[in-house]
Amino acid sequence: MSVVIPTRNEAKNVPFVLENLPSGIDEVILVDGNSVDGTIEAAQAVYPDIKVVHQSRKGKGNALAAGFAASTGDYIVMIDADGSMDPREIPDYLAALDAGAHYAKGSRFCAGGGSDDISLLRDLGNKGLNGITNILFRTKFSDLCYGYNAFRRECLLAFGLPAAHDTTVDAVWGDGFEIETLINVRVAKSRLKIAEVPSFEYPRRSGESNLRTFRDGWRVLFTIMRERVTPQQAAARSLQHTAPAVVVPLPERATTAAQRSEAV
């Protein structure tokens, strides 16, 4: 199993993520976007065996693509470095994959999930984008824009991501925050089995988010519309499945503020 963590100036946050990873992980890949605050050194101090990859272009999407390309695990987990996602939830994602899902989609809005960080504007935007996606692609996503996910390696064919280290171009579509929507939609188009896993989102532990609500929201909307009219790549078509999504029973989560505070 591989865990991919994109970073850019997360020296104060990434140690928390690494310190709380569960046992049994084969490799942890940190993909750095030219951090200047000692992020790599902070990660190596906590996790000496971490594999460091330097992204060649800008953006979270390019970082994830570079991490996926460097990974070797049959299962791949993608998690943010800011401490907003609890690494101790990883076993829940693996349980979904073990139960038959190809893609375990984290959700703050399915039963057992939640958020102490989402603003009203982001909540409304997410719900609107969810609705559009579910209508256009006949899906049942409850949290399209949440980036805590895990998947089987074969899903990489469905993702069809641009070459991570192509330096002949400055940027390509999929290099930004639209990456999460892009892969969600492409997995759905391939009719792979998707399981939603309840997840709780915490406020980032330190610093400011690189997310820009309006700019990135428009990029997500454009991605949805673009994917609606874009034919599947040949590799993705070879993966198509017809079985329904699986539903995986998961343990109850801490639901009160006090319980969540104790957990973190």
PDB file of C-alpha atoms in Angstrom:
ATOM      1  CA  MET A   1       0.000   0.000   0.000  1.00  0.00           C
ATOM      2  CA  SER A   2       1.217   3.493  -0.878  1.00  0.00           C
ATOM      3  CA  VAL A   3       0.243   6.800   0.721  1.00  0.00           C
ATOM      4  CA  VAL A   4       0.700   9.919  -1.419  1.00  0.00           C
ATOM      5  CA  ILE A   5       0.961  13.306   0.320  1.00  0.00           C
ATOM      6  CA  PRO A   6       1.265  16.486  -1.788  1.00  0.00           C
ATOM      7  CA  THR A   7       2.999  19.331   0.051  1.00  0.00           C
ATOM      8  CA  ARG A   8       3.859  22.977  -0.359  1.00  0.00           C
ATOM      9  CA  ASN A   9       5.134  24.775   2.728  1.00  0.00           C
ATOM     10  CA  GLU A  10       3.576  22.372   5.236  1.00  0.00           C
ATOM     11  CA  ALA A  11       6.505  21.994   7.648  1.00  0.00           C
ATOM     12  CA  LYS A  12       4.292  22.683  10.667  1.00  0.00           C
ATOM     13  CA  ASN A  13       1.570  20.268   9.578  1.00  0.00           C
ATOM     14  CA  VAL A  14       3.050  17.258   7.838  1.00  0.00           C
ATOM     15  CA  PRO A  15       4.652  15.776  11.010  1.00  0.00           C
ATOM     16  CA  PHE A  16       1.154  15.319  12.491  1.00  0.00           C
ATOM     17  CA  VAL A  17       0.056  13.384   9.414  1.00  0.00           C
ATOM     18  CA  LEU A  18       3.125  11.154   9.411  1.00  0.00           C
ATOM     19  CA  GLU A  19       3.047  10.508  13.159  1.00  0.00           C
ATOM     20  CA  ASN A  20      -0.549   9.277  12.960  1.00  0.00           C
ATOM     21  CA  LEU A  21      -0.266   6.956   9.981  1.00  0.00           C
ATOM     22  CA  PRO A  22      -1.415   3.418  10.830  1.00  0.00           C
ATOM     23  CA  SER A  23       0.942   0.461  10.683  1.00  0.00           C
ATOM     24  CA  GLY A  24       1.186  -1.747   7.623  1.00  0.00           C
ATOM     25  CA  ILE A  25       1.959   0.955   5.062  1.00  0.00           C
ATOM     26  CA  ASP A  26       4.563  -0.144   2.527  1.00  0.00           C
ATOM     27  CA  GLU A  27       5.609   3.294   1.320  1.00  0.00           C
ATOM     28  CA  VAL A  28       4.873   6.937   1.995  1.00  0.00           C
ATOM     29  CA  ILE A  29       5.472   9.352  -0.864  1.00  0.00           C
ATOM     30  CA  LEU A  30       5.827  13.066  -0.219  1.00  0.00           C
ATOM     31  CA  VAL A  31       5.479  15.117  -3.393  1.00  0.00           C
ATOM     32  CA  ASP A  32       6.872  18.580  -2.809  1.00  0.00           C
ATOM     33  CA  GLY A  33       6.030  21.709  -4.766  1.00  0.00           C
ATOM     34  CA  ASN A  34       9.145  23.797  -4.091  1.00  0.00           C
ATOM     35  CA  SER A  35       8.575  24.338  -0.379  1.00  0.00           C
ATOM     36  CA  VAL A  36      10.787  26.968   1.237  1.00  0.00           C
ATOM     37  CA  ASP A  37       9.934  26.311   4.891  1.00  0.00           C
ATOM     38  CA  GLY A  38      11.768  23.032   5.447  1.00  0.00           C
ATOM     39  CA  THR A  39       8.813  20.751   4.704  1.00  0.00           C
ATOM     40  CA  ILE A  40      10.991  17.937   3.371  1.00  0.00           C
ATOM     41  CA  GLU A  41      13.365  18.068   6.329  1.00  0.00           C
ATOM     42  CA  ALA A  42      10.457  18.106   8.795  1.00  0.00           C
ATOM     43  CA  ALA A  43       8.969  15.038   7.124  1.00  0.00           C
ATOM     44  CA  GLN A  44      12.262  13.150   7.049  1.00  0.00           C
ATOM     45  CA  ALA A  45      12.847  13.863  10.733  1.00  0.00           C
ATOM     46  CA  VAL A  46       9.595  12.100  11.592  1.00  0.00           C
ATOM     47  CA  TYR A  47       9.592   9.449   8.863  1.00  0.00           C
ATOM     48  CA  PRO A  48      13.178   8.722   7.702  1.00  0.00           C
ATOM     49  CA  ASP A  49      12.089   6.197   5.062  1.00  0.00           C
ATOM     50  CA  ILE A  50       9.754   8.618   3.298  1.00  0.00           C
ATOM     51  CA  LYS A  51      10.129   8.738  -0.489  1.00  0.00           C
ATOM     52  CA  VAL A  52      10.505  12.331  -1.690  1.00  0.00           C
ATOM     53  CA  VAL A  53       9.390  13.309  -5.192  1.00  0.00           C
ATOM     54  CA  HIS A  54       9.750  16.799  -6.634  1.00  0.00           C
ATOM     55  CA  GLN A  55       6.938  17.878  -8.913  1.00  0.00           C
ATOM     56  CA  SER A  56       7.936  19.422 -12.238  1.00  0.00           C
ATOM     57  CA  ARG A  57       4.942  21.716 -12.718  1.00  0.00           C
ATOM     58  CA  LYS A  58       2.717  23.668 -10.354  1.00  0.00           C
ATOM     59  CA  GLY A  59      -0.539  22.557  -8.749  1.00  0.00           C
ATOM     60  CA  LYS A  60      -2.037  19.867  -6.548  1.00  0.00           C
ATOM     61  CA  GLY A  61      -3.056  17.810  -9.555  1.00  0.00           C
ATOM     62  CA  ASN A  62       0.477  17.624 -10.872  1.00  0.00           C
ATOM     63  CA  ALA A  63       1.723  16.702  -7.390  1.00  0.00           C
ATOM     64  CA  LEU A  64      -0.749  13.831  -7.123  1.00  0.00           C
ATOM     65  CA  ALA A  65       0.040  12.615 -10.642  1.00  0.00           C
ATOM     66  CA  ALA A  66       3.744  12.593  -9.773  1.00  0.00           C
ATOM     67  CA  GLY A  67       3.050  10.692  -6.562  1.00  0.00           C
ATOM     68  CA  PHE A  68       0.868   8.119  -8.290  1.00  0.00           C
ATOM     69  CA  ALA A  69       3.573   7.588 -10.928  1.00  0.00           C
ATOM     70  CA  ALA A  70       6.167   6.987  -8.214  1.00  0.00           C
ATOM     71  CA  SER A  71       3.979   4.608  -6.198  1.00  0.00           C
ATOM     72  CA  THR A  72       4.283   0.827  -6.250  1.00  0.00           C
ATOM     73  CA  GLY A  73       1.404  -0.295  -4.018  1.00  0.00           C
ATOM     74  CA  ASP A  74      -1.664  -2.211  -5.153  1.00  0.00           C
ATOM     75  CA  TYR A  75      -3.700   0.169  -2.986  1.00  0.00           C
ATOM     76  CA  ILE A  76      -3.013   3.915  -3.114  1.00  0.00           C
ATOM     77  CA  VAL A  77      -4.239   6.478  -0.572  1.00  0.00           C
ATOM     78  CA  MET A  78      -4.263  10.228  -1.268  1.00  0.00           C
ATOM     79  CA  ILE A  79      -4.337  12.524   1.757  1.00  0.00           C
ATOM     80  CA  ASP A  80      -3.622  16.216   2.365  1.00  0.00           C
ATOM     81  CA  ALA A  81      -0.642  17.396   4.408  1.00  0.00           C
ATOM     82  CA  ASP A  82      -2.385  20.144   6.390  1.00  0.00           C
ATOM     83  CA  GLY A  83      -3.812  17.933   9.142  1.00  0.00           C
ATOM     84  CA  SER A  84      -7.431  18.423   8.073  1.00  0.00           C
ATOM     85  CA  MET A  85      -7.764  14.719   7.243  1.00  0.00           C
ATOM     86  CA  ASP A  86      -7.213  12.127   9.964  1.00  0.00           C
ATOM     87  CA  PRO A  87      -4.674   9.476   8.864  1.00  0.00           C
ATOM     88  CA  ARG A  88      -6.213   7.100  11.406  1.00  0.00           C
ATOM     89  CA  GLU A  89      -9.205   6.765   9.075  1.00  0.00           C
ATOM     90  CA  ILE A  90      -7.069   4.975   6.471  1.00  0.00           C
ATOM     91  CA  PRO A  91      -8.137   1.483   7.685  1.00  0.00           C
ATOM     92  CA  ASP A  92     -11.756   2.412   6.855  1.00  0.00           C
ATOM     93  CA  TYR A  93     -10.758   3.149   3.274  1.00  0.00           C
ATOM     94  CA  LEU A  94      -8.823  -0.098   3.030  1.00  0.00           C
ATOM     95  CA  ALA A  95     -11.836  -1.989   4.390  1.00  0.00           C
ATOM     96  CA  ALA A  96     -13.923  -0.598   1.540  1.00  0.00           C
ATOM     97  CA  LEU A  97     -11.355  -1.738  -1.022  1.00  0.00           C
ATOM     98  CA  ASP A  98     -11.049  -5.158   0.620  1.00  0.00           C
ATOM     99  CA  ALA A  99     -14.839  -5.490   0.445  1.00  0.00           C
ATOM    100  CA  GLY A 100     -14.769  -5.104  -3.323  1.00  0.00           C
ATOM    101  CA  ALA A 101     -14.726  -1.410  -4.152  1.00  0.00           C
ATOM    102  CA  HIS A 102     -12.286  -0.175  -6.749  1.00  0.00           C
ATOM    103  CA  TYR A 103     -12.459   3.392  -5.452  1.00  0.00           C
ATOM    104  CA  ALA A 104     -13.088   4.454  -1.836  1.00  0.00           C
ATOM    105  CA  LYS A 105     -14.397   8.024  -1.861  1.00  0.00           C
ATOM    106  CA  GLY A 106     -14.159   9.993   1.359  1.00  0.00           C
ATOM    107  CA  SER A 107     -17.271  11.961   2.277  1.00  0.00           C
ATOM    108  CA  ARG A 108     -17.966  14.566   4.927  1.00  0.00           C
ATOM    109  CA  PHE A 109     -21.681  14.390   4.186  1.00  0.00           C
ATOM    110  CA  CYS A 110     -22.593  10.713   4.305  1.00  0.00           C
ATOM    111  CA  ALA A 111     -23.670   9.160   7.613  1.00  0.00           C
ATOM    112  CA  GLY A 112     -20.775   9.272  10.070  1.00  0.00           C
ATOM    113  CA  GLY A 113     -18.878  12.069   8.328  1.00  0.00           C
ATOM    114  CA  GLY A 114     -18.671  15.746   9.185  1.00  0.00           C
ATOM    115  CA  SER A 115     -16.618  18.935   9.100  1.00  0.00           C
ATOM    116  CA  ASP A 116     -15.431  21.604  11.502  1.00  0.00           C
ATOM    117  CA  ASP A 117     -13.925  23.598   8.659  1.00  0.00           C
ATOM    118  CA  ILE A 118     -16.266  23.984   5.691  1.00  0.00           C
ATOM    119  CA  SER A 119     -17.736  27.453   5.157  1.00  0.00           C
ATOM    120  CA  LEU A 120     -21.302  28.132   4.044  1.00  0.00           C
ATOM    121  CA  LEU A 121     -20.053  29.237   0.621  1.00  0.00           C
ATOM    122  CA  ARG A 122     -17.972  26.103   0.103  1.00  0.00           C
ATOM    123  CA  ASP A 123     -20.841  23.939   1.364  1.00  0.00           C
ATOM    124  CA  LEU A 124     -23.307  25.472  -1.096  1.00  0.00           C
ATOM    125  CA  GLY A 125     -20.815  25.241  -3.940  1.00  0.00           C
ATOM    126  CA  ASN A 126     -20.052  21.604  -3.183  1.00  0.00           C
ATOM    127  CA  LYS A 127     -23.736  20.707  -3.076  1.00  0.00           C
ATOM    128  CA  GLY A 128     -24.349  22.448  -6.387  1.00  0.00           C
ATOM    129  CA  LEU A 129     -21.433  20.718  -8.088  1.00  0.00           C
ATOM    130  CA  ASN A 130     -22.546  17.393  -6.578  1.00  0.00           C
ATOM    131  CA  GLY A 131     -26.010  17.849  -8.014  1.00  0.00           C
ATOM    132  CA  ILE A 132     -24.754  18.679 -11.496  1.00  0.00           C
ATOM    133  CA  THR A 133     -22.379  15.713 -11.504  1.00  0.00           C
ATOM    134  CA  ASN A 134     -24.974  13.264 -10.228  1.00  0.00           C
ATOM    135  CA  ILE A 135     -27.418  14.329 -12.936  1.00  0.00           C
ATOM    136  CA  LEU A 136     -24.929  14.295 -15.808  1.00  0.00           C
ATOM    137  CA  PHE A 137     -23.142  11.072 -14.861  1.00  0.00           C
ATOM    138  CA  ARG A 138     -25.911   9.230 -12.994  1.00  0.00           C
ATOM    139  CA  THR A 139     -23.788   9.026  -9.880  1.00  0.00           C
ATOM    140  CA  LYS A 140     -24.655   9.323  -6.195  1.00  0.00           C
ATOM    141  CA  PHE A 141     -21.727  11.317  -4.858  1.00  0.00           C
ATOM    142  CA  SER A 142     -22.394  13.168  -1.617  1.00  0.00           C
ATOM    143  CA  ASP A 143     -19.038  14.989  -1.481  1.00  0.00           C
ATOM    144  CA  LEU A 144     -17.474  15.524  -4.888  1.00  0.00           C
ATOM    145  CA  CYS A 145     -14.811  18.013  -3.804  1.00  0.00           C
ATOM    146  CA  TYR A 146     -13.224  16.159  -0.878  1.00  0.00           C
ATOM    147  CA  GLY A 147      -9.732  14.888  -1.619  1.00  0.00           C
ATOM    148  CA  TYR A 148      -9.319  12.051   0.898  1.00  0.00           C
ATOM    149  CA  ASN A 149      -9.625   8.917  -1.230  1.00  0.00           C
ATOM    150  CA  ALA A 150      -8.121   5.481  -1.790  1.00  0.00           C
ATOM    151  CA  PHE A 151      -8.178   3.231  -4.815  1.00  0.00           C
ATOM    152  CA  ARG A 152      -6.907   0.076  -6.437  1.00  0.00           C
ATOM    153  CA  ARG A 153      -3.939   0.523  -8.729  1.00  0.00           C
ATOM    154  CA  GLU A 154      -5.968  -0.383 -11.810  1.00  0.00           C
ATOM    155  CA  CYS A 155      -7.904   2.864 -11.363  1.00  0.00           C
ATOM    156  CA  LEU A 156      -4.888   4.773 -12.677  1.00  0.00           C
ATOM    157  CA  LEU A 157      -5.905   3.675 -16.175  1.00  0.00           C
ATOM    158  CA  ALA A 158      -9.338   5.200 -15.624  1.00  0.00           C
ATOM    159  CA  PHE A 159      -7.801   8.434 -14.314  1.00  0.00           C
ATOM    160  CA  GLY A 160      -5.903   8.989 -17.567  1.00  0.00           C
ATOM    161  CA  LEU A 161      -3.812  11.742 -15.975  1.00  0.00           C
ATOM    162  CA  PRO A 162      -1.337  13.821 -17.996  1.00  0.00           C
ATOM    163  CA  ALA A 163       2.337  12.881 -17.814  1.00  0.00           C
ATOM    164  CA  ALA A 164       3.532  14.151 -14.458  1.00  0.00           C
ATOM    165  CA  HIS A 165       7.043  15.176 -15.496  1.00  0.00           C
ATOM    166  CA  ASP A 166       6.483  16.656 -18.950  1.00  0.00           C
ATOM    167  CA  THR A 167       8.474  19.891 -18.774  1.00  0.00           C
ATOM    168  CA  THR A 168       7.739  20.943 -22.353  1.00  0.00           C
ATOM    169  CA  VAL A 169       4.553  22.640 -21.120  1.00  0.00           C
ATOM    170  CA  ASP A 170       3.971  25.039 -18.237  1.00  0.00           C
ATOM    171  CA  ALA A 171       0.596  23.586 -17.234  1.00  0.00           C
ATOM    172  CA  VAL A 172      -2.053  21.162 -18.469  1.00  0.00           C
ATOM    173  CA  TRP A 173      -5.660  20.566 -17.479  1.00  0.00           C
ATOM    174  CA  GLY A 174      -5.701  18.443 -14.353  1.00  0.00           C
ATOM    175  CA  ASP A 175      -2.683  20.110 -12.742  1.00  0.00           C
ATOM    176  CA  GLY A 176      -4.832  22.138 -10.322  1.00  0.00           C
ATOM    177  CA  PHE A 177      -7.473  21.504  -7.662  1.00  0.00           C
ATOM    178  CA  GLU A 178      -9.798  20.176 -10.356  1.00  0.00           C
ATOM    179  CA  ILE A 179      -7.832  16.913 -10.131  1.00  0.00           C
ATOM    180  CA  GLU A 180     -10.181  15.443  -7.518  1.00  0.00           C
ATOM    181  CA  THR A 181     -13.288  16.056  -9.623  1.00  0.00           C
ATOM    182  CA  LEU A 182     -11.502  14.813 -12.732  1.00  0.00           C
ATOM    183  CA  ILE A 183     -10.650  11.432 -11.250  1.00  0.00           C
ATOM    184  CA  ASN A 184     -14.044  11.068  -9.528  1.00  0.00           C
ATOM    185  CA  VAL A 185     -15.869  11.594 -12.799  1.00  0.00           C
ATOM    186  CA  ARG A 186     -13.554   9.356 -14.791  1.00  0.00           C
ATOM    187  CA  VAL A 187     -13.952   6.532 -12.298  1.00  0.00           C
ATOM    188  CA  ALA A 188     -17.717   6.922 -12.617  1.00  0.00           C
ATOM    189  CA  LYS A 189     -17.515   6.950 -16.424  1.00  0.00           C
ATOM    190  CA  SER A 190     -15.603   3.678 -16.253  1.00  0.00           C
ATOM    191  CA  ARG A 191     -18.415   2.249 -14.095  1.00  0.00           C
ATOM    192  CA  LEU A 192     -15.984   1.055 -11.473  1.00  0.00           C
ATOM    193  CA  LYS A 193     -17.284   0.142  -8.027  1.00  0.00           C
ATOM    194  CA  ILE A 194     -17.328   3.194  -5.774  1.00  0.00           C
ATOM    195  CA  ALA A 195     -17.825   3.109  -2.003  1.00  0.00           C
ATOM    196  CA  GLU A 196     -18.282   6.269   0.040  1.00  0.00           C
ATOM    197  CA  VAL A 197     -16.360   6.268   3.317  1.00  0.00           C
ATOM    198  CA  PRO A 198     -17.414   8.677   6.091  1.00  0.00           C
ATOM    199  CA  SER A 199     -14.651  11.095   7.009  1.00  0.00           C
ATOM    200  CA  PHE A 200     -14.342  14.023   9.393  1.00  0.00           C
ATOM    201  CA  GLU A 201     -12.634  17.215   8.253  1.00  0.00           C
ATOM    202  CA  TYR A 202     -10.737  19.328  10.785  1.00  0.00           C
ATOM    203  CA  PRO A 203      -9.422  22.874  10.365  1.00  0.00           C
ATOM    204  CA  ARG A 204      -5.904  22.954   8.945  1.00  0.00           C
ATOM    205  CA  ARG A 205      -3.471  22.926  11.836  1.00  0.00           C
ATOM    206  CA  SER A 206      -1.338  25.875  10.704  1.00  0.00           C
ATOM    207  CA  GLY A 207      -0.972  28.306   7.815  1.00  0.00           C
ATOM    208  CA  GLU A 208      -3.301  29.247   4.985  1.00  0.00           C
ATOM    209  CA  SER A 209      -4.958  27.041   2.401  1.00  0.00           C
ATOM    210  CA  ASN A 210      -3.838  27.157  -1.231  1.00  0.00           C
ATOM    211  CA  LEU A 211      -7.487  26.671  -2.273  1.00  0.00           C
ATOM    212  CA  ARG A 212      -9.194  29.666  -3.908  1.00  0.00           C
ATOM    213  CA  THR A 213     -12.939  29.131  -3.644  1.00  0.00           C
ATOM    214  CA  PHE A 214     -14.203  31.017  -6.699  1.00  0.00           C
ATOM    215  CA  ARG A 215     -11.323  30.313  -9.071  1.00  0.00           C
ATOM    216  CA  ASP A 216     -11.127  26.632  -8.217  1.00  0.00           C
ATOM    217  CA  GLY A 217     -14.912  26.293  -8.157  1.00  0.00           C
ATOM    218  CA  TRP A 218     -15.103  27.464 -11.757  1.00  0.00           C
ATOM    219  CA  ARG A 219     -12.330  25.054 -12.711  1.00  0.00           C
ATOM    220  CA  VAL A 220     -14.296  22.205 -11.140  1.00  0.00           C
ATOM    221  CA  LEU A 221     -17.467  23.197 -12.987  1.00  0.00           C
ATOM    222  CA  PHE A 222     -15.585  23.422 -16.276  1.00  0.00           C
ATOM    223  CA  THR A 223     -14.074  19.990 -15.606  1.00  0.00           C
ATOM    224  CA  ILE A 224     -17.526  18.478 -15.089  1.00  0.00           C
ATOM    225  CA  MET A 225     -18.873  19.942 -18.323  1.00  0.00           C
ATOM    226  CA  ARG A 226     -15.741  19.065 -20.265  1.00  0.00           C
ATOM    227  CA  GLU A 227     -15.794  15.454 -19.099  1.00  0.00           C
ATOM    228  CA  ARG A 228     -19.454  15.166 -20.040  1.00  0.00           C
ATOM    229  CA  VAL A 229     -18.612  15.660 -23.722  1.00  0.00           C
ATOM    230  CA  THR A 230     -15.161  14.031 -23.764  1.00  0.00           C
ATOM    231  CA  PRO A 231     -14.997  10.384 -24.908  1.00  0.00           C
ATOM    232  CA  GLN A 232     -13.282   7.916 -22.621  1.00  0.00           C
ATOM    233  CA  GLN A 233      -9.727   6.988 -23.397  1.00  0.00           C
ATOM    234  CA  ALA A 234      -9.208   3.489 -24.774  1.00  0.00           C
ATOM    235  CA  ALA A 235      -7.395   2.336 -21.625  1.00  0.00           C
ATOM    236  CA  ALA A 236     -10.286   3.469 -19.448  1.00  0.00           C
ATOM    237  CA  ARG A 237     -12.843   1.712 -21.648  1.00  0.00           C
ATOM    238  CA  SER A 238     -11.016  -1.563 -21.098  1.00  0.00           C
ATOM    239  CA  LEU A 239     -11.711  -1.250 -17.360  1.00  0.00           C
ATOM    240  CA  GLN A 240     -15.470  -0.817 -17.580  1.00  0.00           C
ATOM    241  CA  HIS A 241     -17.528  -2.738 -15.048  1.00  0.00           C
ATOM    242  CA  THR A 242     -21.267  -3.105 -14.665  1.00  0.00           C
ATOM    243  CA  ALA A 243     -21.616  -4.174 -11.030  1.00  0.00           C
ATOM    244  CA  PRO A 244     -23.263  -1.713  -8.605  1.00  0.00           C
ATOM    245  CA  ALA A 245     -21.321   0.277  -6.045  1.00  0.00           C
ATOM    246  CA  VAL A 246     -20.698  -1.528  -2.779  1.00  0.00           C
ATOM    247  CA  VAL A 247     -21.848  -0.357   0.623  1.00  0.00           C
ATOM    248  CA  VAL A 248     -19.389  -1.080   3.398  1.00  0.00           C
ATOM    249  CA  PRO A 249     -20.470  -1.075   7.072  1.00  0.00           C
ATOM    250  CA  LEU A 250     -18.048   1.031   9.087  1.00  0.00           C
ATOM    251  CA  PRO A 251     -17.551   1.690  12.797  1.00  0.00           C
ATOM    252  CA  GLU A 252     -19.302   4.627  14.414  1.00  0.00           C
ATOM    253  CA  ARG A 253     -17.344   7.863  14.557  1.00  0.00           C
ATOM    254  CA  ALA A 254     -16.836  10.364  17.345  1.00  0.00           C
ATOM    255  CA  THR A 255     -19.658  12.816  16.783  1.00  0.00           C
ATOM    256  CA  THR A 256     -19.372  15.345  19.582  1.00  0.00           C
ATOM    257  CA  ALA A 257     -16.863  18.194  19.613  1.00  0.00           C
ATOM    258  CA  ALA A 258     -15.335  16.837  22.823  1.00  0.00           C
ATOM    259  CA  GLN A 259     -14.870  13.351  21.391  1.00  0.00           C
ATOM    260  CA  ARG A 260     -13.275  14.710  18.225  1.00  0.00           C
ATOM    261  CA  SER A 261     -10.973  16.928  20.254  1.00  0.00           C
ATOM    262  CA  GLU A 262      -9.794  13.916  22.252  1.00  0.00           C
ATOM    263  CA  ALA A 263      -9.206  11.955  19.043  1.00  0.00           C
ATOM    264  CA  VAL A 264      -6.940  14.624  17.600  1.00  0.00           C
TER     265      VAL A 264
END
